[in-house]
Structures are given as C-alpha cells and as structure tokens.
Tab-separated table of C-alpha atoms in Angstrom:
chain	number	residue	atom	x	y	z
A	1313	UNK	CA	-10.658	6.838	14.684
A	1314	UNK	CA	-9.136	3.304	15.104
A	1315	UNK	CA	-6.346	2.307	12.662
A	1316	UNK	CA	-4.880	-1.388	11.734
A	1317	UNK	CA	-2.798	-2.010	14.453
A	1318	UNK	CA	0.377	-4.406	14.090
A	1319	UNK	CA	2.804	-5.913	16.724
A	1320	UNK	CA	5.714	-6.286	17.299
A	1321	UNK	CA	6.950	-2.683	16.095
A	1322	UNK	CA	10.331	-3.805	15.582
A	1323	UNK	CA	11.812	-7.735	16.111
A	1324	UNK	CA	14.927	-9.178	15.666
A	1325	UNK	CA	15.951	-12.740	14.770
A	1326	UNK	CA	18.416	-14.850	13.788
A	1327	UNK	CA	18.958	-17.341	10.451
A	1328	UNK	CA	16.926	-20.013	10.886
A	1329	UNK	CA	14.623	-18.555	13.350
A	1330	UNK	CA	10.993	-18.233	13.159
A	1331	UNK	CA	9.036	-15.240	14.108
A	1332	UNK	CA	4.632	-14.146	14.090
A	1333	UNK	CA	3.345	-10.627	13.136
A	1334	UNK	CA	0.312	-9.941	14.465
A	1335	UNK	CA	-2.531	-7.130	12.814
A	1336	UNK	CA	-5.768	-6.115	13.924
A	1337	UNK	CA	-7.890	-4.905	11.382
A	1338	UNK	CA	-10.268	-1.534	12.063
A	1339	UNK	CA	-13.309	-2.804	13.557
A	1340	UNK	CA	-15.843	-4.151	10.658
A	1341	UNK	CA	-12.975	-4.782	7.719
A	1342	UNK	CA	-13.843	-8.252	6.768
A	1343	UNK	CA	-10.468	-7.942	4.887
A	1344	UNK	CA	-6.638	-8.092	5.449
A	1345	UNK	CA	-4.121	-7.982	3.026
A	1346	UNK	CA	0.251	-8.526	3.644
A	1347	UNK	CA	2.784	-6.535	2.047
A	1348	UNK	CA	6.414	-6.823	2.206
A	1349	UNK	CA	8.637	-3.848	1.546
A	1350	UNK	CA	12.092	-4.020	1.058
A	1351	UNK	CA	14.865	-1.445	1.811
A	1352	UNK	CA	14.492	1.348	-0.844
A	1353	UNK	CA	11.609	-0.652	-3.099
A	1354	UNK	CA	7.799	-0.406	-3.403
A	1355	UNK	CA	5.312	-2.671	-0.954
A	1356	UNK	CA	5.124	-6.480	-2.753
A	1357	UNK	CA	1.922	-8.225	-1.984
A	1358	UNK	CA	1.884	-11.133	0.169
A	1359	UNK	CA	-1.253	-12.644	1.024
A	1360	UNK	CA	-4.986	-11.502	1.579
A	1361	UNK	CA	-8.000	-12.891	3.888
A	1362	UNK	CA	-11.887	-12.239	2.984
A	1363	UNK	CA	-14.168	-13.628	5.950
A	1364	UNK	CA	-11.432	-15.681	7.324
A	1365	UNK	CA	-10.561	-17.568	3.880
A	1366	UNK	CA	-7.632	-16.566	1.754
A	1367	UNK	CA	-8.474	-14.464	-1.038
A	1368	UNK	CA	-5.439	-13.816	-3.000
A	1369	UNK	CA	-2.346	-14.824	-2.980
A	1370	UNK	CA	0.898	-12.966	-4.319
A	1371	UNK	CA	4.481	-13.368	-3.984
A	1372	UNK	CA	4.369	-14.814	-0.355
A	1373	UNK	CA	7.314	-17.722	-0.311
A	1374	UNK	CA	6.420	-21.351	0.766
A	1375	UNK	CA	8.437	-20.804	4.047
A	1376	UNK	CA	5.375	-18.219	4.905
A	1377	UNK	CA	1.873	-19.053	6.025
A	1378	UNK	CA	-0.605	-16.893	7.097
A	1379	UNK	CA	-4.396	-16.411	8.430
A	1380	UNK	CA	-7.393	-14.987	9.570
A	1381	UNK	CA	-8.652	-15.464	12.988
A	1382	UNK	CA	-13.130	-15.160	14.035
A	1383	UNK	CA	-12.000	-12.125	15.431
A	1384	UNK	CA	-11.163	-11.038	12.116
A	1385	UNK	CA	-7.009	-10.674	13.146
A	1386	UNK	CA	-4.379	-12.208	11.316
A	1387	UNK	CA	-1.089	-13.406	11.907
A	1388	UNK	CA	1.633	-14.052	9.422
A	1389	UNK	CA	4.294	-17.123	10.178
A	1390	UNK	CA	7.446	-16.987	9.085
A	1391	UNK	CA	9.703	-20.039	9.213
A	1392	UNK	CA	13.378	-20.730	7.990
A	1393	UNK	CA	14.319	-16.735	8.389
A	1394	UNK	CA	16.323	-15.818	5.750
A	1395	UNK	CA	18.922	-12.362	5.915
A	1396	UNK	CA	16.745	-11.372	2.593
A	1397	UNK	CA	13.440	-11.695	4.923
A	1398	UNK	CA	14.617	-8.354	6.279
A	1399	UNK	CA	11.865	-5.784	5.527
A	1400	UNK	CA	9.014	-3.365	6.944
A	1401	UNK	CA	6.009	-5.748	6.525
A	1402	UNK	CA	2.089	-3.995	6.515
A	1403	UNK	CA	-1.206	-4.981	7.322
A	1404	UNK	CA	-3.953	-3.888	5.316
A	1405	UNK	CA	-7.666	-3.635	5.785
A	1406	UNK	CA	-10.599	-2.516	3.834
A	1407	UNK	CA	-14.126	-3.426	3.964
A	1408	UNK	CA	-15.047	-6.271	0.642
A	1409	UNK	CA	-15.659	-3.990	-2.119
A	1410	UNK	CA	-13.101	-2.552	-4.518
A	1411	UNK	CA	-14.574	1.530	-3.550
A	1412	UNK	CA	-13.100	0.843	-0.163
A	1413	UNK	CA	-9.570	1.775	0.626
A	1414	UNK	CA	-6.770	0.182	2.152
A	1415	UNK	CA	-6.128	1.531	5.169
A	1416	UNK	CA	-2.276	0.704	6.496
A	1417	UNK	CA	-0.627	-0.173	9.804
A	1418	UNK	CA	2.200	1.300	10.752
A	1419	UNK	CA	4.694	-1.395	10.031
A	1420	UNK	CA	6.890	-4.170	11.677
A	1421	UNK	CA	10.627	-3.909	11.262
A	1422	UNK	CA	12.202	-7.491	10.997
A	1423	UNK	CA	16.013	-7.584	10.970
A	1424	UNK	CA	17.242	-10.918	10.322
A	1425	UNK	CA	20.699	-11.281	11.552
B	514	UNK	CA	-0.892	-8.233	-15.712
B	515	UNK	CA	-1.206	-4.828	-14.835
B	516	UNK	CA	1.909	-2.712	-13.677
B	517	UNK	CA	2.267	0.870	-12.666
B	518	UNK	CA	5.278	2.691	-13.648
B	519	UNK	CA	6.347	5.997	-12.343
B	520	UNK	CA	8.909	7.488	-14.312
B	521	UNK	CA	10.416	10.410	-11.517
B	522	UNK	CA	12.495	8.787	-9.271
B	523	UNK	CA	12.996	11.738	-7.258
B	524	UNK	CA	11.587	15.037	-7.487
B	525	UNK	CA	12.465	18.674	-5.690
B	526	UNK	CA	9.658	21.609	-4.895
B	527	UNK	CA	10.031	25.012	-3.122
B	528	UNK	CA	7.911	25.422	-0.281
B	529	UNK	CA	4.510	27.100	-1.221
B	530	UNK	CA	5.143	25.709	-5.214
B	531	UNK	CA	2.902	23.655	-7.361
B	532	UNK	CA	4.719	20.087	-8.367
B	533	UNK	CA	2.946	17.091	-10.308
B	534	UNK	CA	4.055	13.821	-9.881
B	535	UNK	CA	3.411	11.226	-12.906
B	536	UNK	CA	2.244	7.805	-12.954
B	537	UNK	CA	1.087	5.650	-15.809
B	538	UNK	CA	-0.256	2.011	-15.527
B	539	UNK	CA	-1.193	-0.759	-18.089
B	540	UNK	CA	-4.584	-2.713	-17.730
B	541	UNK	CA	-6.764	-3.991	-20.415
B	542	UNK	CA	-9.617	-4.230	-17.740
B	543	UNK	CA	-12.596	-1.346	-17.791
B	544	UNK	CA	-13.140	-1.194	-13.812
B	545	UNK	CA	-10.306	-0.137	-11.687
B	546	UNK	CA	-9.314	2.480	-9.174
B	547	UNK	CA	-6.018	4.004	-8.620
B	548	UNK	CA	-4.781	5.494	-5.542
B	549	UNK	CA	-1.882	7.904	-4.521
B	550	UNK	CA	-0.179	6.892	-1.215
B	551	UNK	CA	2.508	9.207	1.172
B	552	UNK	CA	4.523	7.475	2.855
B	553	UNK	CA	6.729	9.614	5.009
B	554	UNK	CA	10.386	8.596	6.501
B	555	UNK	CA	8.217	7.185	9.571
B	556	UNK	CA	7.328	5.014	7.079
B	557	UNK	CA	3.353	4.465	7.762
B	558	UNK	CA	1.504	4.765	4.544
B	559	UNK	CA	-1.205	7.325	4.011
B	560	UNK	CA	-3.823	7.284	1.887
B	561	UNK	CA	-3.600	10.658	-0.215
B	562	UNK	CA	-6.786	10.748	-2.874
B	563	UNK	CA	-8.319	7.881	-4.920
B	564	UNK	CA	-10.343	8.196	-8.274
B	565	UNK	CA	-12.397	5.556	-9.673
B	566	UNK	CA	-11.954	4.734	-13.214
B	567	UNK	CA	-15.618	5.342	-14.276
B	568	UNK	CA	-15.965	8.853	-13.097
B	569	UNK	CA	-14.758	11.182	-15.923
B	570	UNK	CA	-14.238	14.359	-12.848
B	571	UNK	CA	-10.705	13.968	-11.202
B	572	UNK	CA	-10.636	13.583	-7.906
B	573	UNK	CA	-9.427	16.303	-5.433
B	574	UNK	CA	-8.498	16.840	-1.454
B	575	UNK	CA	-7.781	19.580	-0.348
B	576	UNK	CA	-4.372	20.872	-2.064
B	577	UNK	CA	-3.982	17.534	-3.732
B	578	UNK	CA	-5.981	17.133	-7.122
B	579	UNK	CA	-5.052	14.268	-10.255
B	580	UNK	CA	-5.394	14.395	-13.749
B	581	UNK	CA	-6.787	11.173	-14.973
B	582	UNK	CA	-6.827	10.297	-18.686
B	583	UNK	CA	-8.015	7.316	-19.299
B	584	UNK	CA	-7.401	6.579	-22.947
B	585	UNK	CA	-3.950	7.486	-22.121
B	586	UNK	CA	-3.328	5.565	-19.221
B	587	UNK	CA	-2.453	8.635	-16.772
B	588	UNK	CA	-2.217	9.398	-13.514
B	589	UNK	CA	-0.923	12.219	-12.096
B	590	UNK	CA	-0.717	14.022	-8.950
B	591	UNK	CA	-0.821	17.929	-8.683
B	592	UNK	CA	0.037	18.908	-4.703
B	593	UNK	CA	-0.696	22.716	-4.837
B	594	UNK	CA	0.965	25.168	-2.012
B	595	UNK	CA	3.745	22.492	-1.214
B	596	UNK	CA	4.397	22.619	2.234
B	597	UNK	CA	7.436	20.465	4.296
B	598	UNK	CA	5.309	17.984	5.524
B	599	UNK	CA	4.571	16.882	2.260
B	600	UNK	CA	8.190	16.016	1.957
B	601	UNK	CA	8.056	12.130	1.949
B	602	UNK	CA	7.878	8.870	-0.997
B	603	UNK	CA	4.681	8.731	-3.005
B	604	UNK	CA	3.227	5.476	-4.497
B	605	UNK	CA	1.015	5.367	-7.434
B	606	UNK	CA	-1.446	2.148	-7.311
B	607	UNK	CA	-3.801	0.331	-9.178
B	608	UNK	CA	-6.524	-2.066	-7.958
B	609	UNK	CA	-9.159	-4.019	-10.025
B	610	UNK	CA	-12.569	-3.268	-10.128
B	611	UNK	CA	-13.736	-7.381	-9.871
B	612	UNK	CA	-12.418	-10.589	-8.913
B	613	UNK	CA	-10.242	-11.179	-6.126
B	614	UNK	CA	-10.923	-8.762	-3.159
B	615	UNK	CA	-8.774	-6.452	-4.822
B	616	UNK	CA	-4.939	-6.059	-3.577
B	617	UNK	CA	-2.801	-2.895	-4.444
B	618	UNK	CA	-0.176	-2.733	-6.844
B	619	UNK	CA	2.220	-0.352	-6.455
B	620	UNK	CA	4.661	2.000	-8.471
B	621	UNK	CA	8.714	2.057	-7.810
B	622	UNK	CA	7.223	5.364	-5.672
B	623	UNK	CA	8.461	8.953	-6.136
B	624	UNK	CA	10.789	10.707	-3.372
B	625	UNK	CA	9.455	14.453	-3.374
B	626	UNK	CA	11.497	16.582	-1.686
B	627	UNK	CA	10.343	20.353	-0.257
B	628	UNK	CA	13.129	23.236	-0.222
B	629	UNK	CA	12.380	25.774	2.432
C-alpha cells in the first residue's frame, strides 16, 4: 500500500539558511498535518491543511510557513534557520474525519549547523 | 487543553513476557480517540491500535490489547508474547472527536526495552 512520502530524507544547512520539506499524502487524504520532534522529546504539532486551507495551527514559529498544493502535497518553508530548528520533522495524512488515522512518513532529518 | 501524560519513562520486558505500558490524559470533552504509536530507532512512526472513546469494548490487534477506563482517564497498553521487534519508544495520543480536523497530541513516549 502507498505511504506519506517525504523528501529530502536527510538535509543539512547552515544559520541563516532556508530550506523546503516536501510530503505527499496517500492518495485520497484530503488532510496533512506537520510535526516537529526534537532530539529525545515527543512529536510537537506544527501546522495542518484540510482541502488545501489551513486547518489548525499549533506551535509552528512565524519564521515557518507552510501549504497545501491541488495535488493535495504540501511543503513546509523554513526561513531564518536556527541551530534549535534541528529535528526529525513528519508528515501526516488522514482522510477528514476524526475515525481516520494518521498515517506517518518516515521523517526528514534537518541539521542546522 | 488536553495533555497526555505517561508516567514510565522507560520500561524493560523478557522476550515472550506480558508488559503494560500506562498512559493517562485530561479532557473535559465526551468524543475523542486515543491512539498508541511505535516508533522504532528508525524512527518512522507506526500506528499500533486505536480505541474510540464511545465504545465501552477495548480495542485489540493481534498481541496488543488496551484497557480503557474512561471515568478514570486510562489508557493502557498490554503487548502480550513480547518479542525484540517490539523493542522501540511508544507514544500515547489523544485526538478530539469535533472541531478542527483533529491533530495528535502526544505523551513524553515510553522506551520499552526487550531482554532476550
């Protein structure tokens, strides 16, 4: 079965730097939801996208934008990189409905250096 | 605000042994579903069993089963027959039943370990 996909795997940048992460939903989840997870903690919400229109919005700082493309991908922008931006960062999807389940991607790795 | 607390930090198992894992969670909302999620030192995170607040029967998969109480706020996660693959960090979450589309909050997670 398809999965969430997410690219890069791994990226590294410097201070200052920006950098895009890229996720592609399973076919026919209308939603995407960000998570940031630090070394060692739990997965913080970011962001989420229903139908191309933010739907929530968590601890995502203002140096962070993100959206959701017709194709139903979404790409998170990250300006200003900061050493603390260092972190595994998922894509979600699930179809709309609370019954359905997040299904994960496996992760990019950003090292800010 | 709702928050999810597990209380084990780390917990050990020998192979082929019965270990629960606890998780607890605050909501004053009716309509929620929780979730218990592996994630393994690859990191991905896997989707172990679910159980939605309005069905009294707990939920089971295979050799993973919960115990949900819901007047007491309980979660907990019974992984029968332990075997090394299930050696990884499990998350306890919560997710409303209305509003928003629904985003996971997660406990501090749970580092089982299996002994051979």
């Amino acid at each position: 079965a398809a999965g969430v996909i997410q690219s890069p795997r791994h990226l590294i940048k410097e201070k200052r730097e920006t950098a895009t992460l890229k996720c592609y939903p399973i076919p026919r989840h209308d939603t995407v939801y960000w998570y940031q997870q630090g070394p060692g903690q739990d997965p913080q919400f970011l962001i989420s996208f229903y139908e191309k229109m933010q739907s929530d919005k968590g601890s995502i700082p203002d140096r962070f934008s993100a959206q959701q493309f017709s194709d139903y991908h979404s790409e998170l922008n990250m300006s200003s990189l900061e050493l603390g931006d260092s972190a595994l960062y998922f894509c979600a999807s699930s179809l709309a409905g609370h019954n359905s389940p997040l299904h994960f991607g496996n992760g990019t790795r950003l090292t800010v250096t | 605000a709702q928050t999810v607390t597990q209380s084990q930090p780390e917990m050990s198992v020998q192979e082929a042994e019965t270990v629960t894992l606890s998780c607890t969670y605050d909501t004053s909302e009716s309509d929620y579903y929780l979730f218990w999620y592996k994630q393994p030192p690859s990191r991905q995170m896997i989707l172990v069993i679910r159980q939605e607040a309005y069905k009294q029967q707990n939920a089971t998969e295979n050799r993973f089963s919960v115990n949900f109480q819901k007047a007491a706020k309980s979660f907990s996660l019974k992984i029968s027959d332990s075997q090394l693959g299930d050696a990884a960090m499990y998350f306890c979450a919560y997710r409303r039943g209305e509003g928003s589309q629904g985003n996971l909050i997660f406990g501090k997670g749970t580092k089982l370990s299996v002994k051979p």
